[in-house]
Amino acid sequence: MSTTQSERLRGLLEPLVSAADLDLEEIEVSRAGRRRMLRITVDSDEGVELDACAELSRVISDKLDETDAMGEGEYVLEVSSPGADRPLNEHRHYVRATGRLVRLQLHEGGELVARILTVDDTGLDLEVPGVKGRKATARRVEFPEIAKARVEIEFNRKDKDEKEEEA
């Protein structure tokens, strides 16, 4: 997708997404056979419900039909929330991942798997799990130190509410 088309679509769609109290995370146009595929990824601090994606899809479809932003040919529109494995690259992504286990690749080399405790303007306060029965340790990582970051999927993770009920 050309930069100008991307900018034009973002300018057209961002107000619609914001009106639904969501953040526009990504716009991707790709080919699927003869058709083009327009994928729009949205998110919010509370997550995104399927009904919200469906309603936003209708609103976006109507707006795209009013304009020539997608040009003449056929296209498929897909509005969804980000997958669990999406990279963390915006401050708000880290805030939303507070309490989650993340895998960080550091610029200095090396990798760190830790739980995000707090996020501020300059970096992350983390809890690094202990190995072989050792206690977890605290660690601070500044944003400029992070090359890549991704949430780790935890199949046996207890939510905060469950932990409080058990206490």
PDB file of C-alpha atoms in Angstrom:
ATOM      1  CA  MET A   1       0.000   0.000   0.000  1.00  0.00           C
ATOM      2  CA  SER A   2       1.388   3.370  -0.943  1.00  0.00           C
ATOM      3  CA  THR A   3       2.142   5.859   1.797  1.00  0.00           C
ATOM      4  CA  THR A   4      -0.322   8.358   0.383  1.00  0.00           C
ATOM      5  CA  GLN A   5      -3.121   5.750   0.315  1.00  0.00           C
ATOM      6  CA  SER A   6      -2.257   4.721   3.861  1.00  0.00           C
ATOM      7  CA  GLU A   7      -2.279   8.339   5.052  1.00  0.00           C
ATOM      8  CA  ARG A   8      -5.535   9.014   3.221  1.00  0.00           C
ATOM      9  CA  LEU A   9      -7.216   5.938   4.721  1.00  0.00           C
ATOM     10  CA  ARG A  10      -5.916   6.796   8.196  1.00  0.00           C
ATOM     11  CA  GLY A  11      -7.245  10.359   7.874  1.00  0.00           C
ATOM     12  CA  LEU A  12     -10.617   9.034   6.712  1.00  0.00           C
ATOM     13  CA  LEU A  13     -10.977   6.204   9.236  1.00  0.00           C
ATOM     14  CA  GLU A  14      -9.358   7.545  12.408  1.00  0.00           C
ATOM     15  CA  PRO A  15     -12.315   9.833  13.293  1.00  0.00           C
ATOM     16  CA  LEU A  16     -14.733   6.907  12.856  1.00  0.00           C
ATOM     17  CA  VAL A  17     -12.629   4.649  15.072  1.00  0.00           C
ATOM     18  CA  SER A  18     -12.193   7.398  17.692  1.00  0.00           C
ATOM     19  CA  ALA A  19     -15.956   8.014  17.700  1.00  0.00           C
ATOM     20  CA  ALA A  20     -16.345   4.357  18.751  1.00  0.00           C
ATOM     21  CA  ASP A  21     -13.914   4.993  21.670  1.00  0.00           C
ATOM     22  CA  LEU A  22     -11.265   2.795  20.040  1.00  0.00           C
ATOM     23  CA  ASP A  23      -7.670   3.303  18.903  1.00  0.00           C
ATOM     24  CA  LEU A  24      -6.731   2.717  15.268  1.00  0.00           C
ATOM     25  CA  GLU A  25      -3.702   0.437  15.547  1.00  0.00           C
ATOM     26  CA  GLU A  26      -3.030  -0.629  11.972  1.00  0.00           C
ATOM     27  CA  ILE A  27      -4.277  -0.368   8.395  1.00  0.00           C
ATOM     28  CA  GLU A  28      -3.085  -2.985   5.921  1.00  0.00           C
ATOM     29  CA  VAL A  29      -4.025  -3.369   2.273  1.00  0.00           C
ATOM     30  CA  SER A  30      -2.938  -6.592   0.587  1.00  0.00           C
ATOM     31  CA  ARG A  31      -3.858  -8.777  -2.385  1.00  0.00           C
ATOM     32  CA  ALA A  32      -6.013 -11.883  -2.049  1.00  0.00           C
ATOM     33  CA  GLY A  33      -6.268 -13.254  -5.577  1.00  0.00           C
ATOM     34  CA  ARG A  34      -8.052 -10.707  -7.740  1.00  0.00           C
ATOM     35  CA  ARG A  35      -9.412  -8.868  -4.745  1.00  0.00           C
ATOM     36  CA  ARG A  36      -7.712  -6.592  -2.320  1.00  0.00           C
ATOM     37  CA  MET A  37      -7.966  -7.087   1.417  1.00  0.00           C
ATOM     38  CA  LEU A  38      -8.305  -4.091   3.744  1.00  0.00           C
ATOM     39  CA  ARG A  39      -7.475  -5.108   7.313  1.00  0.00           C
ATOM     40  CA  ILE A  40      -8.120  -2.599  10.054  1.00  0.00           C
ATOM     41  CA  THR A  41      -6.906  -3.362  13.563  1.00  0.00           C
ATOM     42  CA  VAL A  42      -8.457  -1.506  16.507  1.00  0.00           C
ATOM     43  CA  ASP A  43      -7.990  -1.736  20.262  1.00  0.00           C
ATOM     44  CA  SER A  44      -8.861  -0.036  23.543  1.00  0.00           C
ATOM     45  CA  ASP A  45      -7.814  -0.185  27.178  1.00  0.00           C
ATOM     46  CA  GLU A  46     -10.772  -2.493  27.878  1.00  0.00           C
ATOM     47  CA  GLY A  47     -10.235  -4.676  24.795  1.00  0.00           C
ATOM     48  CA  VAL A  48     -12.616  -4.888  21.844  1.00  0.00           C
ATOM     49  CA  GLU A  49     -15.905  -6.782  21.744  1.00  0.00           C
ATOM     50  CA  LEU A  50     -16.951  -8.646  18.609  1.00  0.00           C
ATOM     51  CA  ASP A  51     -20.117  -6.524  18.371  1.00  0.00           C
ATOM     52  CA  ALA A  52     -18.004  -3.347  18.384  1.00  0.00           C
ATOM     53  CA  CYS A  53     -15.924  -4.695  15.477  1.00  0.00           C
ATOM     54  CA  ALA A  54     -19.078  -5.604  13.543  1.00  0.00           C
ATOM     55  CA  GLU A  55     -20.653  -2.165  14.081  1.00  0.00           C
ATOM     56  CA  LEU A  56     -17.421  -0.361  13.205  1.00  0.00           C
ATOM     57  CA  SER A  57     -17.110  -2.502  10.082  1.00  0.00           C
ATOM     58  CA  ARG A  58     -20.561  -1.318   8.933  1.00  0.00           C
ATOM     59  CA  VAL A  59     -19.680   2.329   9.614  1.00  0.00           C
ATOM     60  CA  ILE A  60     -16.328   2.050   7.807  1.00  0.00           C
ATOM     61  CA  SER A  61     -17.901   0.205   4.881  1.00  0.00           C
ATOM     62  CA  ASP A  62     -20.492   2.974   4.463  1.00  0.00           C
ATOM     63  CA  LYS A  63     -17.766   5.653   4.581  1.00  0.00           C
ATOM     64  CA  LEU A  64     -15.591   3.822   2.047  1.00  0.00           C
ATOM     65  CA  ASP A  65     -18.613   3.424  -0.258  1.00  0.00           C
ATOM     66  CA  GLU A  66     -19.144   7.225  -0.113  1.00  0.00           C
ATOM     67  CA  THR A  67     -15.549   7.907  -1.138  1.00  0.00           C
ATOM     68  CA  ASP A  68     -13.098   6.534  -3.692  1.00  0.00           C
ATOM     69  CA  ALA A  69     -10.431   5.840  -1.044  1.00  0.00           C
ATOM     70  CA  MET A  70     -10.183   2.190  -2.116  1.00  0.00           C
ATOM     71  CA  GLY A  71     -10.368   2.918  -5.822  1.00  0.00           C
ATOM     72  CA  GLU A  72     -12.495   0.972  -8.268  1.00  0.00           C
ATOM     73  CA  GLY A  73     -11.796  -2.746  -7.791  1.00  0.00           C
ATOM     74  CA  GLU A  74     -13.396  -5.124  -5.321  1.00  0.00           C
ATOM     75  CA  TYR A  75     -12.002  -5.454  -1.838  1.00  0.00           C
ATOM     76  CA  VAL A  76     -12.747  -7.343   1.361  1.00  0.00           C
ATOM     77  CA  LEU A  77     -12.972  -5.352   4.594  1.00  0.00           C
ATOM     78  CA  GLU A  78     -11.864  -6.934   7.870  1.00  0.00           C
ATOM     79  CA  VAL A  79     -12.060  -5.099  11.198  1.00  0.00           C
ATOM     80  CA  SER A  80     -10.536  -6.897  14.171  1.00  0.00           C
ATOM     81  CA  SER A  81      -8.668  -6.518  17.420  1.00  0.00           C
ATOM     82  CA  PRO A  82      -4.944  -7.250  17.608  1.00  0.00           C
ATOM     83  CA  GLY A  83      -3.871 -10.810  18.218  1.00  0.00           C
ATOM     84  CA  ALA A  84      -2.267 -11.859  21.454  1.00  0.00           C
ATOM     85  CA  ASP A  85       1.099 -12.109  19.711  1.00  0.00           C
ATOM     86  CA  ARG A  86       1.226  -8.592  18.326  1.00  0.00           C
ATOM     87  CA  PRO A  87       4.336  -6.559  19.106  1.00  0.00           C
ATOM     88  CA  LEU A  88       4.309  -3.933  21.823  1.00  0.00           C
ATOM     89  CA  ASN A  89       5.607  -0.759  20.229  1.00  0.00           C
ATOM     90  CA  GLU A  90       3.482   2.088  21.610  1.00  0.00           C
ATOM     91  CA  HIS A  91       3.396   3.349  25.192  1.00  0.00           C
ATOM     92  CA  ARG A  92      -0.307   2.435  25.415  1.00  0.00           C
ATOM     93  CA  HIS A  93       0.506  -1.176  24.427  1.00  0.00           C
ATOM     94  CA  TYR A  94       2.766  -1.525  27.460  1.00  0.00           C
ATOM     95  CA  VAL A  95       0.148   0.069  29.732  1.00  0.00           C
ATOM     96  CA  ARG A  96      -2.462  -2.397  28.463  1.00  0.00           C
ATOM     97  CA  ALA A  97      -0.045  -5.263  29.092  1.00  0.00           C
ATOM     98  CA  THR A  98       0.469  -4.345  32.758  1.00  0.00           C
ATOM     99  CA  GLY A  99       0.275  -7.532  34.795  1.00  0.00           C
ATOM    100  CA  ARG A 100       1.151  -9.686  31.779  1.00  0.00           C
ATOM    101  CA  LEU A 101       4.283 -11.687  31.081  1.00  0.00           C
ATOM    102  CA  VAL A 102       6.323 -10.207  28.219  1.00  0.00           C
ATOM    103  CA  ARG A 103       9.379 -11.243  26.223  1.00  0.00           C
ATOM    104  CA  LEU A 104      11.769  -8.345  25.669  1.00  0.00           C
ATOM    105  CA  GLN A 105      14.681  -8.349  23.245  1.00  0.00           C
ATOM    106  CA  LEU A 106      17.168  -5.756  24.399  1.00  0.00           C
ATOM    107  CA  HIS A 107      19.399  -3.595  22.196  1.00  0.00           C
ATOM    108  CA  GLU A 108      22.429  -4.560  24.312  1.00  0.00           C
ATOM    109  CA  GLY A 109      21.712  -8.165  23.348  1.00  0.00           C
ATOM    110  CA  GLY A 110      19.955 -10.809  25.286  1.00  0.00           C
ATOM    111  CA  GLU A 111      16.379 -11.553  26.034  1.00  0.00           C
ATOM    112  CA  LEU A 112      14.300 -11.050  29.151  1.00  0.00           C
ATOM    113  CA  VAL A 113      10.993 -12.664  30.119  1.00  0.00           C
ATOM    114  CA  ALA A 114       9.290 -10.757  32.920  1.00  0.00           C
ATOM    115  CA  ARG A 115       5.938  -9.517  34.194  1.00  0.00           C
ATOM    116  CA  ILE A 116       5.115  -5.816  33.769  1.00  0.00           C
ATOM    117  CA  LEU A 117       4.325  -4.316  37.170  1.00  0.00           C
ATOM    118  CA  THR A 118       4.121  -0.626  36.243  1.00  0.00           C
ATOM    119  CA  VAL A 119       4.666   1.594  33.223  1.00  0.00           C
ATOM    120  CA  ASP A 120       5.660   5.249  33.302  1.00  0.00           C
ATOM    121  CA  ASP A 121       6.849   7.749  30.701  1.00  0.00           C
ATOM    122  CA  THR A 122      10.417   6.435  30.618  1.00  0.00           C
ATOM    123  CA  GLY A 123      10.171   2.682  31.048  1.00  0.00           C
ATOM    124  CA  LEU A 124       8.933  -0.443  32.790  1.00  0.00           C
ATOM    125  CA  ASP A 125       9.171  -1.851  36.289  1.00  0.00           C
ATOM    126  CA  LEU A 126       9.324  -5.618  35.915  1.00  0.00           C
ATOM    127  CA  GLU A 127       9.206  -8.747  38.019  1.00  0.00           C
ATOM    128  CA  VAL A 128      11.609 -11.367  36.680  1.00  0.00           C
ATOM    129  CA  PRO A 129      10.408 -14.844  37.702  1.00  0.00           C
ATOM    130  CA  GLY A 130      12.783 -16.847  39.860  1.00  0.00           C
ATOM    131  CA  VAL A 131      14.392 -19.961  38.412  1.00  0.00           C
ATOM    132  CA  LYS A 132      14.422 -23.317  40.235  1.00  0.00           C
ATOM    133  CA  GLY A 133      12.582 -22.176  43.351  1.00  0.00           C
ATOM    134  CA  ARG A 134      14.333 -18.826  43.702  1.00  0.00           C
ATOM    135  CA  LYS A 135      12.381 -15.671  44.446  1.00  0.00           C
ATOM    136  CA  ALA A 136      11.356 -13.294  41.697  1.00  0.00           C
ATOM    137  CA  THR A 137      13.514 -10.183  41.341  1.00  0.00           C
ATOM    138  CA  ALA A 138      12.642  -6.611  40.420  1.00  0.00           C
ATOM    139  CA  ARG A 139      14.173  -4.979  37.369  1.00  0.00           C
ATOM    140  CA  ARG A 140      13.813  -1.629  35.648  1.00  0.00           C
ATOM    141  CA  VAL A 141      14.056  -1.381  31.852  1.00  0.00           C
ATOM    142  CA  GLU A 142      13.976   1.962  30.050  1.00  0.00           C
ATOM    143  CA  PHE A 143      12.155   2.175  26.700  1.00  0.00           C
ATOM    144  CA  PRO A 144      15.321   2.988  24.681  1.00  0.00           C
ATOM    145  CA  GLU A 145      16.828  -0.328  25.876  1.00  0.00           C
ATOM    146  CA  ILE A 146      14.003  -2.348  24.255  1.00  0.00           C
ATOM    147  CA  ALA A 147      14.529  -3.564  20.678  1.00  0.00           C
ATOM    148  CA  LYS A 148      11.366  -5.712  20.518  1.00  0.00           C
ATOM    149  CA  ALA A 149       8.618  -6.703  22.927  1.00  0.00           C
ATOM    150  CA  ARG A 150       5.762  -9.172  22.789  1.00  0.00           C
ATOM    151  CA  VAL A 151       3.213 -10.515  25.282  1.00  0.00           C
ATOM    152  CA  GLU A 152       3.826 -14.139  26.224  1.00  0.00           C
ATOM    153  CA  ILE A 153       0.785 -16.392  26.126  1.00  0.00           C
ATOM    154  CA  GLU A 154       0.115 -17.908  29.550  1.00  0.00           C
ATOM    155  CA  PHE A 155      -2.220 -20.885  29.607  1.00  0.00           C
ATOM    156  CA  ASN A 156      -2.170 -21.283  33.384  1.00  0.00           C
ATOM    157  CA  ARG A 157      -2.212 -17.599  34.328  1.00  0.00           C
ATOM    158  CA  LYS A 158      -4.535 -16.583  37.135  1.00  0.00           C
ATOM    159  CA  ASP A 159      -6.347 -13.281  36.703  1.00  0.00           C
ATOM    160  CA  LYS A 160      -6.138 -10.674  39.469  1.00  0.00           C
ATOM    161  CA  ASP A 161      -9.794 -11.313  40.420  1.00  0.00           C
ATOM    162  CA  GLU A 162      -9.146 -15.051  40.906  1.00  0.00           C
ATOM    163  CA  LYS A 163      -6.100 -14.342  43.112  1.00  0.00           C
ATOM    164  CA  GLU A 164      -8.115 -11.947  45.289  1.00  0.00           C
ATOM    165  CA  GLU A 165     -10.957 -14.484  45.703  1.00  0.00           C
ATOM    166  CA  GLU A 166      -8.516 -17.179  46.847  1.00  0.00           C
ATOM    167  CA  ALA A 167      -6.854 -14.903  49.442  1.00  0.00           C
TER     168      ALA A 167
END
